[in-house]
C-alpha cells in the first residue's frame, strides 16, 4: 500500500507504507503508544539520523504528556496498530528533534538522558552555543531542516492497561510521587541498600527538574522546587559517599553552592568528601563555612576535624614509608 494523505496539519504529509490490521484505537490522555521510528534527512540519499530498530528498543510516548516533539503525537494518533507510515514534516515541526534525539541516543548508550545536576544561567543559555555532543545533531540544531519520520505502530495501551512509571506522569502526578520516592529512598538507605536508594532519589530529582523547567527561574514556584531538589541531591550524595564516589559528591555539592551559597548542608557534605580524598585545605574551608552558617554544628565539625587530622596523619605516614628508600 502506498497512499499519500494530508492530516489537516500544515507542514505534514503522510504516506502509508503498510496498512494496520485492526480497528482505529482510542487515543486519550494517558494512552501509551509503543512504536519504532526511523528519522531521515530530506536529501537525495535519505540519510538516516536515527533508527530505533538498529538500537533494538522501541520508543514509548504517553499521549497528552507534553512530549517535547509534539508533532509525533499528531502522527501516531493517525495510525492503527501494525501500520507503517512515512511522514514528511517541515521545519515548523522539527526544531526540537535534535534535543529529543540527544536524549534517545544517551539512553541507548546507557547514559542518563537528563543532565539534571548541571545548573546554567538562563541568560547564558540564551546567548551561548552548547554542543549536543553529536556533530550531526549540532548541524541540525544550527540549521533546522524538514525531516522524514518512518513510524511503525506496535502497540496502543489505555491508561488502565499498564503500570505508569514516573516519566509517564503529568506534572501534577509527578509532584505527588516525589515525596513517595523520597520516603522510599530513605527507607532503602536505612536498610543499607544504597544503590536502590540512589535510584529512588535520582528518579525524584528528574521528576522535579521536568516540572521546574516549565517555571520562571527564581520566582516562588521555581525556588520551592529548587529547594526540594537540593534535599534530594544531598541525599543522593550520601549514597555516593557510601559507594566511595567522592569526586562526584564534590561536583554535585559544588553545583548547589555556586547557585545557592547559603545551603549549609552542601558545605558539610562537600567537606566530608574532601576529607575522604585528602583535600585538607578545602575541607577546613568548608567546615569553617558550616560554622559560619550554623554555629550549632560546632560539635559535629569538631568530630569531623578529628577524623581529618587522623586521616592526614595516616596519609603522611604512608607517604613516608613509600618514599623512605628513594633518597
Coordinates of C-alpha atoms in Angstrom, one line a residue:
X1 CA 0.0 0.0 0.0
X2 CA 1.3 3.4 -0.9
X3 CA -1.2 6.2 -0.2
X4 CA -0.4 9.9 0.4
X5 CA -2.7 11.6 2.9
X6 CA -3.0 15.1 4.4
X7 CA -3.6 15.1 8.1
X8 CA -5.2 18.5 8.2
X9 CA -2.0 19.9 9.9
X10 CA 0.0 22.4 7.9
X11 CA 3.5 21.2 7.1
X12 CA 2.8 17.4 7.4
X13 CA 2.2 14.8 4.7
X14 CA 1.6 11.1 5.4
X15 CA 2.3 8.2 3.1
X16 CA 1.0 4.8 4.3
X17 CA 3.6 2.1 3.5
X18 CA 1.8 -0.8 5.2
X19 CA -1.8 -0.8 6.4
X20 CA -2.7 -1.7 10.0
X21 CA -4.6 -4.9 10.8
X22 CA -7.0 -3.7 13.4
X23 CA -9.6 -1.0 14.2
X24 CA -8.6 2.6 14.9
X25 CA -7.8 2.7 18.6
X26 CA -8.9 5.4 21.1
X27 CA -6.2 7.9 21.8
X28 CA -7.0 9.7 25.1
X29 CA -4.8 11.5 27.6
X30 CA -2.6 8.8 29.3
X31 CA -2.7 6.3 26.4
X32 CA 0.7 4.7 26.0
X33 CA 1.9 4.2 22.4
X34 CA 4.8 1.8 21.6
X35 CA 6.5 2.2 18.2
X36 CA 9.6 2.0 16.1
X37 CA 10.9 5.1 14.3
X38 CA 13.4 6.0 11.7
X39 CA 14.4 9.6 11.1
X40 CA 15.8 10.7 7.7
X41 CA 17.1 13.9 6.1
X42 CA 15.2 15.1 3.0
X43 CA 18.3 14.7 0.9
X44 CA 18.9 12.6 -2.2
X45 CA 20.4 9.8 -0.1
X46 CA 17.6 9.9 2.6
X47 CA 20.4 10.0 5.2
X48 CA 19.3 8.1 8.3
X49 CA 19.9 10.1 11.6
X50 CA 18.3 7.6 14.0
X51 CA 16.7 4.2 13.8
X52 CA 15.2 2.5 16.9
X53 CA 15.4 -0.9 15.2
X54 CA 19.1 -0.6 15.0
X55 CA 19.2 0.0 18.7
X56 CA 16.7 -2.8 19.2
X57 CA 14.4 -1.0 21.6
X58 CA 11.1 0.6 20.6
X59 CA 10.0 4.1 21.6
X60 CA 7.2 4.8 24.1
X61 CA 5.2 8.0 24.2
X62 CA 2.2 8.8 26.5
X63 CA -0.4 10.9 24.8
X64 CA -1.1 14.3 26.4
X65 CA 2.1 14.2 28.4
X66 CA 3.7 17.2 26.7
X67 CA 6.4 15.2 24.8
X68 CA 9.0 17.6 23.5
X69 CA 8.4 16.7 19.9
X70 CA 4.7 17.5 19.8
X71 CA 4.2 16.5 16.2
X72 CA 4.8 12.8 17.0
X73 CA 1.6 12.7 18.9
X74 CA -0.2 14.0 15.8
X75 CA 1.5 11.4 13.6
X76 CA 0.9 8.5 15.9
X77 CA -2.8 9.2 16.6
X78 CA -3.4 8.9 12.9
X79 CA -2.2 5.3 12.8
X80 CA -3.6 1.8 13.5
X81 CA -1.6 -0.9 15.3
X82 CA 0.6 -2.7 12.8
X83 CA 0.7 0.2 10.4
X84 CA 3.9 1.6 8.9
X85 CA 3.8 5.1 7.6
X86 CA 6.2 7.8 6.3
X87 CA 5.6 11.4 7.4
X88 CA 7.2 14.4 5.8
X89 CA 7.4 17.3 8.4
X90 CA 8.6 20.8 7.6
X91 CA 10.9 22.8 9.9
X92 CA 8.0 24.2 12.0
X93 CA 7.6 20.8 13.5
X94 CA 11.2 19.5 13.6
X95 CA 13.0 22.2 15.6
X96 CA 13.1 20.2 18.8
X97 CA 14.2 17.0 17.2
X98 CA 18.0 17.5 17.9
X99 CA 17.3 17.8 21.7
X100 CA 14.9 14.7 21.6
X101 CA 17.4 12.7 19.6
X102 CA 20.2 13.6 22.1
X103 CA 18.2 12.1 25.0
X104 CA 17.3 9.0 23.0
X105 CA 20.9 8.4 22.0
X106 CA 22.1 8.8 25.6
X107 CA 19.6 6.2 26.7
X108 CA 20.7 3.8 24.0
X109 CA 24.3 4.4 25.2
X110 CA 23.3 3.6 28.8
X111 CA 23.7 7.2 30.0
X112 CA 21.4 9.5 31.9
X113 CA 19.2 11.3 29.4
X114 CA 18.9 14.4 31.5
X115 CA 22.0 16.4 32.7
X116 CA 19.9 17.2 35.8
X117 CA 22.9 18.2 38.0
X118 CA 24.1 20.9 35.7
X119 CA 23.0 24.4 36.6
X120 CA 23.5 27.1 33.9
X121 CA 22.3 30.7 34.0
X122 CA 19.3 31.1 31.7
X123 CA 20.8 34.3 30.2
X124 CA 24.0 32.4 29.4
X125 CA 21.9 29.6 27.7
X126 CA 20.2 32.3 25.6
X127 CA 23.4 33.7 24.1
X128 CA 25.9 30.8 24.2
X129 CA 26.0 27.9 21.8
X130 CA 26.2 24.5 23.6
X131 CA 27.2 21.3 21.6
X132 CA 24.7 18.4 22.0
X133 CA 27.7 16.0 21.8
X134 CA 26.7 14.7 18.3
X135 CA 28.0 16.5 15.2
X136 CA 25.0 15.7 13.0
X137 CA 22.6 16.9 15.7
X138 CA 24.7 20.1 16.2
X139 CA 24.4 20.8 12.5
X140 CA 20.7 20.2 12.5
X141 CA 20.3 22.4 15.6
X142 CA 22.1 25.3 13.8
X143 CA 20.3 24.8 10.6
X144 CA 16.8 23.2 11.1
X145 CA 15.5 21.2 8.2
X146 CA 12.4 19.2 7.1
X147 CA 12.6 15.6 8.1
X148 CA 11.1 12.3 7.2
X149 CA 9.8 10.1 10.1
X150 CA 9.0 6.5 9.3
X151 CA 6.9 5.1 12.1
X152 CA 5.7 1.6 12.8
X153 CA 2.9 1.5 15.4
X154 CA 3.4 -1.7 17.6
X155 CA 1.0 -1.3 20.5
X156 CA -1.6 1.0 22.0
X157 CA -2.4 0.7 25.7
X158 CA -5.1 2.6 27.6
X159 CA -4.2 4.2 31.0
X160 CA -5.7 1.3 32.9
X161 CA -3.8 -1.3 31.0
X162 CA -0.3 -0.6 32.2
X163 CA 1.7 0.5 35.3
X164 CA 2.6 4.1 34.8
X165 CA 6.3 5.0 35.6
X166 CA 7.3 8.4 36.7
X167 CA 8.3 9.5 33.2
X168 CA 4.7 8.8 32.0
X169 CA 3.1 11.0 34.7
X170 CA 1.6 14.5 34.4
X171 CA 3.3 17.4 36.3
X172 CA 0.6 17.2 39.0
X173 CA 1.2 13.4 39.3
X174 CA 4.9 13.9 39.4
X175 CA 4.6 16.4 42.3
X176 CA 2.6 13.8 44.2
X177 CA 5.0 11.0 43.6
X178 CA 8.2 12.9 44.6
X179 CA 7.6 12.6 48.4
X180 CA 6.8 8.9 47.9
X181 CA 10.1 8.3 46.1
X182 CA 11.9 10.4 48.8
X183 CA 10.4 8.2 51.5
X184 CA 11.2 5.0 49.7
X185 CA 14.8 6.2 49.2
X186 CA 15.2 7.0 52.9
X187 CA 13.9 3.5 53.9
X188 CA 16.3 1.8 51.4
X189 CA 19.2 3.9 52.7
X190 CA 18.5 2.8 56.3
X191 CA 18.5 -0.8 55.1
X192 CA 21.9 -0.3 53.6
X193 CA 20.6 -0.7 50.0
X194 CA 22.4 2.4 48.8
X195 CA 22.2 1.8 45.0
X196 CA 18.5 1.2 45.2
X197 CA 18.1 4.3 47.4
X198 CA 20.1 6.4 44.9
X199 CA 17.9 5.3 42.1
X200 CA 14.8 6.5 44.0
X201 CA 16.4 9.8 44.8
X202 CA 17.5 10.3 41.2
X203 CA 14.1 9.4 39.9
X204 CA 12.5 12.0 42.2
X205 CA 15.1 14.6 41.1
X206 CA 14.3 14.1 37.4
X207 CA 10.6 14.5 38.2
X208 CA 11.3 17.8 39.8
X209 CA 13.6 19.0 37.0
X210 CA 11.0 18.2 34.4
X211 CA 8.5 20.3 36.3
X212 CA 10.9 23.1 37.1
X213 CA 12.0 23.7 33.5
X214 CA 8.4 25.0 32.9
X215 CA 8.6 27.5 35.7
X216 CA 10.1 31.0 35.5
X217 CA 13.6 30.9 37.1
X218 CA 14.0 32.4 40.6
X219 CA 10.2 33.0 41.1
X220 CA 8.5 31.4 44.1
X221 CA 7.3 28.1 42.4
X222 CA 10.7 27.6 40.9
X223 CA 12.5 28.2 44.2
X224 CA 10.3 25.8 46.0
X225 CA 11.1 23.1 43.5
X226 CA 14.8 24.1 43.7
X227 CA 14.8 23.6 47.5
X228 CA 13.2 20.1 47.1
X229 CA 15.8 19.3 44.5
X230 CA 18.6 20.3 46.9
X231 CA 17.4 18.0 49.6
X232 CA 17.1 15.0 47.3
X233 CA 20.5 15.7 45.7
X234 CA 22.2 15.8 49.1
X235 CA 20.5 12.5 50.0
X236 CA 21.8 11.2 46.6
X237 CA 25.2 12.4 47.6
X238 CA 25.0 10.4 50.8
X239 CA 24.5 7.3 48.7
X240 CA 27.5 8.3 46.6
X241 CA 29.6 8.7 49.7
X242 CA 28.8 5.1 50.7
X243 CA 29.8 4.0 47.2
X244 CA 33.1 6.0 47.6
X245 CA 32.2 8.2 44.6
X246 CA 33.7 11.2 46.4
X247 CA 34.6 13.3 43.4
X248 CA 31.0 13.1 42.1
X249 CA 29.8 14.2 45.5
X250 CA 32.1 17.3 45.3
X251 CA 30.8 18.0 41.8
X252 CA 27.1 17.9 42.8
X253 CA 27.5 19.9 46.1
X254 CA 29.6 22.5 44.3
X255 CA 26.8 23.0 41.8
X256 CA 24.4 23.7 44.7
X257 CA 26.9 26.0 46.4
X258 CA 27.6 28.0 43.2
X259 CA 23.9 28.7 42.8
X260 CA 22.9 29.0 46.5
X261 CA 25.9 29.8 48.8
X262 CA 23.8 29.7 51.9
X263 CA 23.0 25.9 51.8
X264 CA 24.9 24.8 54.9
X265 CA 24.4 21.1 54.4
X266 CA 26.0 21.3 50.9
X267 CA 29.2 22.6 52.5
X268 CA 29.1 19.9 55.2
X269 CA 28.7 17.1 52.7
X270 CA 31.4 18.5 50.4
X271 CA 33.7 18.9 53.3
X272 CA 33.3 15.2 54.2
X273 CA 34.0 14.2 50.6
X274 CA 37.2 16.4 50.7
X275 CA 38.3 14.6 53.8
X276 CA 38.0 11.2 52.0
X277 CA 40.3 12.3 49.2
X278 CA 42.8 14.1 51.5
X279 CA 41.9 17.7 50.4
X280 CA 42.9 19.1 53.7
X281 CA 42.7 22.8 52.9
X282 CA 39.4 22.5 51.1
X283 CA 37.9 20.5 53.9
X284 CA 39.0 23.1 56.5
X285 CA 37.5 25.9 54.4
X286 CA 34.2 24.1 54.0
X287 CA 33.9 23.2 57.7
X288 CA 34.6 26.8 58.7
X289 CA 31.8 27.9 56.3
X290 CA 29.5 25.3 58.0
X291 CA 30.2 27.0 61.4
X292 CA 29.7 30.5 59.9
X293 CA 26.2 29.4 58.7
X294 CA 25.3 27.4 61.7
X295 CA 27.3 27.7 64.9
X296 CA 25.2 24.8 66.4
X297 CA 27.2 22.4 64.2
X298 CA 30.4 23.0 66.3
X299 CA 30.3 19.6 68.0
X300 CA 29.8 17.7 64.7
X301 CA 32.5 19.8 62.9
X302 CA 35.0 19.2 65.8
X303 CA 34.4 15.4 65.4
X304 CA 34.9 15.6 61.6
X305 CA 38.1 17.6 62.0
X306 CA 39.5 14.9 64.3
X307 CA 38.8 12.4 61.6
X308 CA 40.5 14.6 59.1
X309 CA 43.6 15.0 61.2
X310 CA 43.8 11.3 61.7
X311 CA 43.4 10.6 58.0
X312 CA 46.1 13.2 57.1
X313 CA 48.5 11.7 59.6
X314 CA 47.9 8.2 58.2
X315 CA 48.5 9.6 54.7
X316 CA 51.7 11.3 55.8
X317 CA 53.0 8.1 57.4
X318 CA 52.0 6.1 54.3
X319 CA 54.0 8.6 52.1
X320 CA 57.0 8.4 54.4
X321 CA 57.1 4.6 54.1
X322 CA 56.6 4.8 50.4
X323 CA 59.4 7.2 49.7
X324 CA 61.8 6.2 52.6
X325 CA 64.2 4.2 50.4
X326 CA 64.1 6.6 47.4
X327 CA 66.6 9.2 48.7

